[in-house]
Coordinates of C-alpha atoms in Angstrom, one line a residue:
X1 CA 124.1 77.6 87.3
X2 CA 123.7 74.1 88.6
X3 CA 120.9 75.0 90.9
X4 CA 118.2 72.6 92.2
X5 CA 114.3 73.3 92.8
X6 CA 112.6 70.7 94.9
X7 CA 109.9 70.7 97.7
X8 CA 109.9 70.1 101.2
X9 CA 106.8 68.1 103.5
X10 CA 108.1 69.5 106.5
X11 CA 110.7 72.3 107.8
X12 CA 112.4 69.5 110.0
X13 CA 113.9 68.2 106.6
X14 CA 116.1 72.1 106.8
X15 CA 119.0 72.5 109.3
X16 CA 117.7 74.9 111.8
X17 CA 121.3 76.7 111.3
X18 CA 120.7 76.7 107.6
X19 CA 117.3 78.5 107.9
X20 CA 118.3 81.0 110.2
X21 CA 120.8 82.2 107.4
X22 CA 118.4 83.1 105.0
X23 CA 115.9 84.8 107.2
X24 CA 118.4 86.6 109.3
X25 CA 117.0 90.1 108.4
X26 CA 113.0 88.3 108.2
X27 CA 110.3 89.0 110.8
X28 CA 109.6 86.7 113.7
X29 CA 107.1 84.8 112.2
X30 CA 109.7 83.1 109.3
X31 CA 111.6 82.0 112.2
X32 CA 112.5 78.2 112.4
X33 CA 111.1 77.8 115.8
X34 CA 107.4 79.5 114.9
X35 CA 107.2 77.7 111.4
X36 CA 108.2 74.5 113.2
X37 CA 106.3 74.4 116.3
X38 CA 103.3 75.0 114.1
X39 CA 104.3 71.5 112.9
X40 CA 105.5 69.6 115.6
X41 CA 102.1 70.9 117.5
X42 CA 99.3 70.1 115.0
X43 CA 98.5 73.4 113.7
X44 CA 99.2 72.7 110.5
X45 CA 99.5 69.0 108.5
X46 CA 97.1 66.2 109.1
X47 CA 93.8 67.2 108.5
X48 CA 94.3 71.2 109.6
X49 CA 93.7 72.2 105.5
X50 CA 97.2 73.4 105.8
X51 CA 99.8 70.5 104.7
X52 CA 103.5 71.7 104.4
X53 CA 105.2 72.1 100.8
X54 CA 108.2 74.1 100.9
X55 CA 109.7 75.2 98.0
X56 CA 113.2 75.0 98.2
X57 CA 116.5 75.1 96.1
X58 CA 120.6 74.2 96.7
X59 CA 123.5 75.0 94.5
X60 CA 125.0 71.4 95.5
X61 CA 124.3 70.7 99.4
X62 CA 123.8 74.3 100.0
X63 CA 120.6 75.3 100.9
X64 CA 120.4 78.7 98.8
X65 CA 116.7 79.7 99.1
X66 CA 113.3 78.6 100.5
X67 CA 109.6 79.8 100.0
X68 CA 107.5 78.5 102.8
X69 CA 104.5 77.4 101.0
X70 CA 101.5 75.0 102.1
X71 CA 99.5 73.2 100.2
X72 CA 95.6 73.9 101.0
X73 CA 92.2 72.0 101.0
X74 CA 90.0 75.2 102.1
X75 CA 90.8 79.0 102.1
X76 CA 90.6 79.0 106.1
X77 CA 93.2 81.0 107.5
X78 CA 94.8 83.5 105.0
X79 CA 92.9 86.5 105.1
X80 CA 92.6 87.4 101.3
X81 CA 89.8 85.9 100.7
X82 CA 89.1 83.9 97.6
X83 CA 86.0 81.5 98.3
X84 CA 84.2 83.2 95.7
X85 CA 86.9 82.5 93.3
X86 CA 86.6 78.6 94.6
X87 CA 82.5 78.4 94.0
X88 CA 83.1 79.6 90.3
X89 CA 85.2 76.3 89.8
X90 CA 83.0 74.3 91.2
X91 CA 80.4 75.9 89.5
X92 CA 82.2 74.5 86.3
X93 CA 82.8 71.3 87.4
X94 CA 86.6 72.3 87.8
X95 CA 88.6 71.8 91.4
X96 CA 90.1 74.6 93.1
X97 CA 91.3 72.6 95.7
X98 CA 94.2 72.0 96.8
X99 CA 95.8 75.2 95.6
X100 CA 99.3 76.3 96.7
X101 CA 99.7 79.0 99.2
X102 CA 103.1 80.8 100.3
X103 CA 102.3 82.5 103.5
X104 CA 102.5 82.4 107.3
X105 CA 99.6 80.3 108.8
X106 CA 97.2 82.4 110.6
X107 CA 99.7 85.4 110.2
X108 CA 98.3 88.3 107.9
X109 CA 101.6 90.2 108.2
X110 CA 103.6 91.3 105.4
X111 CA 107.2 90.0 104.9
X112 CA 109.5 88.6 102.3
X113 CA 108.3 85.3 100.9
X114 CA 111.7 84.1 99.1
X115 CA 114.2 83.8 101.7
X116 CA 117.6 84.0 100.0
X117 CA 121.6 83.2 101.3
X118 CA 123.1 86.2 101.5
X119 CA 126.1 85.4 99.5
X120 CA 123.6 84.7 96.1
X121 CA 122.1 86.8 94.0
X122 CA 119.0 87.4 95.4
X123 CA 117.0 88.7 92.2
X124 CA 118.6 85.8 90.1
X125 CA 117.4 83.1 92.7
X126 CA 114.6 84.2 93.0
X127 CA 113.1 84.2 89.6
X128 CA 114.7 80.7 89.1
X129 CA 112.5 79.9 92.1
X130 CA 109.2 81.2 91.1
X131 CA 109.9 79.5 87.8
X132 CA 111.0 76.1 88.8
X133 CA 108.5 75.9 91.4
X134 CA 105.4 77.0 89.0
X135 CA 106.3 74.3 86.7
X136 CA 106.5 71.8 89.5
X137 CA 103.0 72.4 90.8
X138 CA 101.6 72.8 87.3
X139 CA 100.1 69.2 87.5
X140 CA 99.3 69.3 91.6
X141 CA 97.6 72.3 92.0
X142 CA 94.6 74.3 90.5
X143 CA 96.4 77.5 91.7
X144 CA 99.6 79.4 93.7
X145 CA 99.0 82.2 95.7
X146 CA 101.8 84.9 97.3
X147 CA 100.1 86.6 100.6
X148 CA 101.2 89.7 102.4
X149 CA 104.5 89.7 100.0
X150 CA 106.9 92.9 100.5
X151 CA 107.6 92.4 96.7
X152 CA 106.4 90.3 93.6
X153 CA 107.3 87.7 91.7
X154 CA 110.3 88.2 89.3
X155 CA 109.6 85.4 86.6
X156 CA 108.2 87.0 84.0
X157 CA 107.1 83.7 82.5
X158 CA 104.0 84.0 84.4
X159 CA 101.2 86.9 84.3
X160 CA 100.7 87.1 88.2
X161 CA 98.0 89.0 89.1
X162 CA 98.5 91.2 92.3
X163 CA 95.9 91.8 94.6
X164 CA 95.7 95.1 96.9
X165 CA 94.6 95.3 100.5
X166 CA 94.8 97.7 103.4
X167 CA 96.0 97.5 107.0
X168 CA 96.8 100.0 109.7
X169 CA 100.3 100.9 111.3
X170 CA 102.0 102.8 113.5
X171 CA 105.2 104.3 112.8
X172 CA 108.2 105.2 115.2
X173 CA 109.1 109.0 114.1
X174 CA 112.3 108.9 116.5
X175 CA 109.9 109.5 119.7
X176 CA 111.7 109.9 122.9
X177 CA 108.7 108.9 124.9
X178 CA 105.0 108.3 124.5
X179 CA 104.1 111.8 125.1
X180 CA 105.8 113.2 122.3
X181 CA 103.4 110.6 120.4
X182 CA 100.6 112.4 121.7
X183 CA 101.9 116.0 120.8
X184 CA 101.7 115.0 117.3
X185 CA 98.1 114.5 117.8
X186 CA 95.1 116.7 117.4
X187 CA 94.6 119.0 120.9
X188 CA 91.2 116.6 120.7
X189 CA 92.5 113.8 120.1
X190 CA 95.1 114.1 123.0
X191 CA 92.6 114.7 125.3
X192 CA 90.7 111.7 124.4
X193 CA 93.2 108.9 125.1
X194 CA 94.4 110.9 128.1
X195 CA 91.0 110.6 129.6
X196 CA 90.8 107.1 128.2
X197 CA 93.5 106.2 131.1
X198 CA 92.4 107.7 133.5
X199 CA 89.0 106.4 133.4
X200 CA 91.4 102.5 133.6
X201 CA 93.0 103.8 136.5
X202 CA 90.1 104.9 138.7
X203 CA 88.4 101.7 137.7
X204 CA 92.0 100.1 139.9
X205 CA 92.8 99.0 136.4
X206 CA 96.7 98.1 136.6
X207 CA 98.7 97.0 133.1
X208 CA 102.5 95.5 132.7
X209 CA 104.3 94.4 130.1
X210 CA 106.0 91.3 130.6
X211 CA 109.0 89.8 127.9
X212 CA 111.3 87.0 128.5
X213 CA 112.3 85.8 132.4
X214 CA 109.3 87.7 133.6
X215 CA 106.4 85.8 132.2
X216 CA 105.3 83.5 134.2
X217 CA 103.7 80.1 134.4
X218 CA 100.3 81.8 135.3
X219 CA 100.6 84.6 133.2
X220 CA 100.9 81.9 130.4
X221 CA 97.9 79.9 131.9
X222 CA 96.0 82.9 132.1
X223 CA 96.5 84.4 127.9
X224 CA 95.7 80.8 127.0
X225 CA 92.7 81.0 128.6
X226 CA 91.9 84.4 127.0
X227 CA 92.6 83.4 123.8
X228 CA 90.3 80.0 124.0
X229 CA 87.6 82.1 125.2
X230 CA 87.8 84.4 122.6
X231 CA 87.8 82.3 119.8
X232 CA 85.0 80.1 121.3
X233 CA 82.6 83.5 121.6
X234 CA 83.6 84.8 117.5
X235 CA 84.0 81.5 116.0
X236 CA 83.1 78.4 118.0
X237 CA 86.2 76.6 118.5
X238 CA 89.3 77.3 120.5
X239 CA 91.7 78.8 118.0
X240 CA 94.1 77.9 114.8
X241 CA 96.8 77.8 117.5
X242 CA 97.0 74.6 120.0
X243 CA 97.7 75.1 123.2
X244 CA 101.1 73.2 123.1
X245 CA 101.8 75.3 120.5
X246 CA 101.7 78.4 122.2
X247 CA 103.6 77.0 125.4
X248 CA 106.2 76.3 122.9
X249 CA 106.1 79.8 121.1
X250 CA 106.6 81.3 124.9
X251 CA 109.9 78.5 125.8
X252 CA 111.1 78.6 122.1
X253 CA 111.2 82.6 121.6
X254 CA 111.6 84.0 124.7
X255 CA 113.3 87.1 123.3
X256 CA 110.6 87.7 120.5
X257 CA 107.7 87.6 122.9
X258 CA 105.7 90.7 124.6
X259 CA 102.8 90.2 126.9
X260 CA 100.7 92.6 128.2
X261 CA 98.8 91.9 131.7
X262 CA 95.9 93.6 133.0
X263 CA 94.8 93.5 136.5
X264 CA 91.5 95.0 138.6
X265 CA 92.3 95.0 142.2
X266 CA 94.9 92.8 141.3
X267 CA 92.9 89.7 139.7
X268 CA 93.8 89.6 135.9
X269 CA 91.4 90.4 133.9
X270 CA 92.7 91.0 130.2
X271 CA 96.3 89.9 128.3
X272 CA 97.6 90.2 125.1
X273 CA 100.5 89.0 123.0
X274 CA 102.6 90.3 121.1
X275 CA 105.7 89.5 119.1
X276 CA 108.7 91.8 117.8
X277 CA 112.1 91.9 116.4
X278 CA 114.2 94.6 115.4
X279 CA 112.0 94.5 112.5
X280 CA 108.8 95.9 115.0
X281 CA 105.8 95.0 116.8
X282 CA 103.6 92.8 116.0
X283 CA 100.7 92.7 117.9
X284 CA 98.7 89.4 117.3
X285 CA 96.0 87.5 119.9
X286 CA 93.9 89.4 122.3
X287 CA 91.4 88.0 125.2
X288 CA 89.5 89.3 128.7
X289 CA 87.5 88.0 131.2
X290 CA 85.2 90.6 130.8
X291 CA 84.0 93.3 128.9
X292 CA 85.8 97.1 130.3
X293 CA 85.4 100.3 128.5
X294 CA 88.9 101.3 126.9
X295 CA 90.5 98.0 128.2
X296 CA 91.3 96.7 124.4
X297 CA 92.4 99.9 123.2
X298 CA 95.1 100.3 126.1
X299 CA 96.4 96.7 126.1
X300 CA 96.1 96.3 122.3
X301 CA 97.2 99.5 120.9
X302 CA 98.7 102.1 123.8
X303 CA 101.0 99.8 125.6
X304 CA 102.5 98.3 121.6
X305 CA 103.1 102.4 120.7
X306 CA 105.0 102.4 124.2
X307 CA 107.1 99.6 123.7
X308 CA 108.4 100.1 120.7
X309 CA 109.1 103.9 121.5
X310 CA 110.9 102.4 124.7
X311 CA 112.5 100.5 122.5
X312 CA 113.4 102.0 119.5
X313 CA 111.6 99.4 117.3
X314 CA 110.7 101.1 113.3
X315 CA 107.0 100.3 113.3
X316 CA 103.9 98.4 114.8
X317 CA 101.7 96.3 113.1
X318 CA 98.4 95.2 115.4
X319 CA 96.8 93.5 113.2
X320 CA 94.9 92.7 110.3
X321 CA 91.3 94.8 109.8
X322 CA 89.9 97.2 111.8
X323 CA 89.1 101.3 110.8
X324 CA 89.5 102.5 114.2
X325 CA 92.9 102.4 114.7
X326 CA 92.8 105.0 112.0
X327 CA 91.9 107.5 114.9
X328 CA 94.6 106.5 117.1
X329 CA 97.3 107.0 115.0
X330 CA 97.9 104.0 112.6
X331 CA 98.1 105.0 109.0
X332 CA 96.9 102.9 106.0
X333 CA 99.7 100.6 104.5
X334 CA 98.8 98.4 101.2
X335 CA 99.4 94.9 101.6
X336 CA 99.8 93.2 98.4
X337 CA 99.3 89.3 97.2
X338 CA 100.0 87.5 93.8
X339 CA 98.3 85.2 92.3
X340 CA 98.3 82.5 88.7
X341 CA 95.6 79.9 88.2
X342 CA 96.2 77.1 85.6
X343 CA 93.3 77.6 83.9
X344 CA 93.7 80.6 81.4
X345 CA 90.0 81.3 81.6
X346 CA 89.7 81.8 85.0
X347 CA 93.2 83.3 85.3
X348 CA 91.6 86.3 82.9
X349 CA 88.6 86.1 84.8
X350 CA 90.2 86.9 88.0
X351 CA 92.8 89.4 86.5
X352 CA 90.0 91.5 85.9
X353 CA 88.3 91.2 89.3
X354 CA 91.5 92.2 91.3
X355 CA 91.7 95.5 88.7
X356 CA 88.4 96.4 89.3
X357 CA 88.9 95.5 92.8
X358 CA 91.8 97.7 92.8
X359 CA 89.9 100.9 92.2
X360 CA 87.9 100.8 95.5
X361 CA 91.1 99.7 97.5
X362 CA 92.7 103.1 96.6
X363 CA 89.4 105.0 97.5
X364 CA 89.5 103.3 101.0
X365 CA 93.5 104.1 101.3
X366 CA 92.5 107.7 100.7
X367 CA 90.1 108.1 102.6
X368 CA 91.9 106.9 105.4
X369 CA 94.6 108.8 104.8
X370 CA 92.7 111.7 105.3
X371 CA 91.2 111.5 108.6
X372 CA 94.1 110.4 110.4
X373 CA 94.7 112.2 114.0
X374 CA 97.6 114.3 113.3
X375 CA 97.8 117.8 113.5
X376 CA 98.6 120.1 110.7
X377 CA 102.7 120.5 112.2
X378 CA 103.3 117.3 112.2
X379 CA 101.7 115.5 108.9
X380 CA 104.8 116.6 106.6
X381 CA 106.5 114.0 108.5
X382 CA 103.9 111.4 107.6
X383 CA 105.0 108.6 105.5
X384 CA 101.5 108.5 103.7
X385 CA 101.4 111.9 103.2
X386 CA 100.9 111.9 99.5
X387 CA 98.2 112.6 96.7
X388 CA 99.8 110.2 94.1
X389 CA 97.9 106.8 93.4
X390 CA 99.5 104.0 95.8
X391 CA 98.4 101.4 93.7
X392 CA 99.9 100.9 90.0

């Protein structure tokens, strides 16, 4: 096989059309037009701690896989967290900067990671890919790192070390309508987020969810300005995402966007955003004007379970963290990562960390499991129902 393993500085050196072969069956975020408009609109490159290093291989002038990949001057951004790992280097005079990181900037949601033509062998490529790529970066980086990868490496060259983590999701069991959603639920339970509405409605709260031709220019105004105010109160700055950027993201993918609106005697007062595919919901930036009881849960959580019952989408991711959507019907999924440092020392060292680290992960999965919301006719249809380990 005459295939070649090279590296890319930016996505504009790939033909949109050639892209948008391999991640045909991807989520939205591995689209061209996200992964470029992070470029072309400063969220990533210059002096963001995210500089662009695609990993990518032809058979001839055919483009026959990619792995977006960055390389990185901080840990800012990913959401498995490694800083510690980064002090011990430093510690012995060693630097852990600038690693190599395939993942989705900002975006802690799981997806393939080697994007394929579907007319290769995808198992074959692959490896060749991990391997090729590993010895590239062997003499640039200190480390590469796989985040929120539906699968592992294949190169068996290489000891990678998976780490485990746990998010919550909801899952489309053929529901008809949101109600049936809450008949699965515990009589309590039920009860609760019913009265959870209707507290929103006698406070003249209104909600719509907007997609495509029906967003507006102020609705856009108006989620910009919720999400700059609510980076600005956590973290002190106005957000990983530029504005342009996410005027783009609304022209650009039109057909991938959701926004919820809230209103309070018709003046808006919350939004969120979403994005989806036939792959789900993704549920990603949330903001208000001001604080009101129930608001996030309805506009975060509620109105994603309704749109993707409406419209017959598999699953629902909201988003990275967060135990209580246990309680409102999202079950524990492990999210896994990979990871090789150079150094053999510290590639034992950190081996051993992510197996002890393992342990606790499956005690939190467990637990979690068990106090979801459903009651006892329903939870034979649960896709965690299980007492097996869930993590090798």
């Amino acid at each position: 096989m005459g295939y070649q393993t090279s590296f890319f500085n930016s996505i504009s050196q790939i033909q949109s059309s050639d892209w948008q072969i391999l991640a045909q069956n991807a989520n939205p975020f591995l689209a061209y037009e996200f992964l470029k408009g992070l470029e072309e609109h400063y969220c990533v490159g210059q002096d963001t701690g995210w500089q662009p290093y695609f990993a990518v291989m032809h058979d001839e002038a055919t483009l026959i896989a990619v792995m977006p990949g960055y390389l990185k001057t901080d840990s800012l951004g990913e959401y498995v967290f490694d800083q510690g790992w980064a002090q011990a280097y430093q510690q012995h005079g060693l630097n852990y900067y600038p690693k190599w990181v395939s993942a989705i900037p900002f975006t802690p949601v799981s997806g393939q990671r080697v994007l394929v033509h579907p007319d290769y062998p995808a198992d074959t490529v692959s490896s060749q890919l991990y391997r090729e790529a590993a010895a590239l970066l062997g003499t640039q980086v200190s480390s590469l790192h796989i985040l929120f990868a539906f699968a592992g490496p294949l190169d068996a060259s290489l000891s990678w070390h998976p780490r485990y983590s746990v998010q919550f999701q909801w899952y489309n069991y053929d529901y008809a309508q949101f109600d049936d959603f809450l008949q699965a639920l515990t009589s309590r339970k039920r009860r609760a987020f019913k009265k959870s509405r209707q507290q929103l409605t006698r406070q003249q709260i209104t909600i719509e969810r907007k997609v495509a031709a029906t967003i507006t220019e102020q609705d856009i105004d108006f989620f910009i300005l919720c999400y700059q105010r609510t980076y600005l109160k956590r973290s002190g700055h106005t957000g990983y995402l530029s504005e342009p950027f996410l005027r783009h993201i609304f022209a650009a993918m039109s057909d991938n966007v959701l926004l919820v609106m809230a209103k309070q005697n018709d003046e808006r007062c919350a939004s969120a955003l979403f994005f989806y595919d036939k792959t789900g919901l993704y549920g990603r930036y949330w903001g208000a004007t001001h604080d009101i009881d129930g608001l996030h849960f309805e506009c975060c959580y509620f109105q994603g379970i309704e749109f993707a019952i409406e419209h017959q989408l598999p699953l629902f991711n909201p988003g990275t963290q967060g135990e209580h959507k246990i309680l409102r019907g999202f079950e524990p999924v492990i999210c896994r990562s990979f990871h090789y440092l150079y150094e053999p020392a510290f590639h034992d060292a950190v081996g051993d960390f992510v197996q002890r680290e393992a342990a606790a992960i499956e005690g939190y999965y467990q637990q979690a499991r068990n106090i979801l919301p459903f009651n006892d006719a329903f939870t034979s249809r649960l896709l965690t129902t299980t007492t097996k380990t869930v993590i090798p």
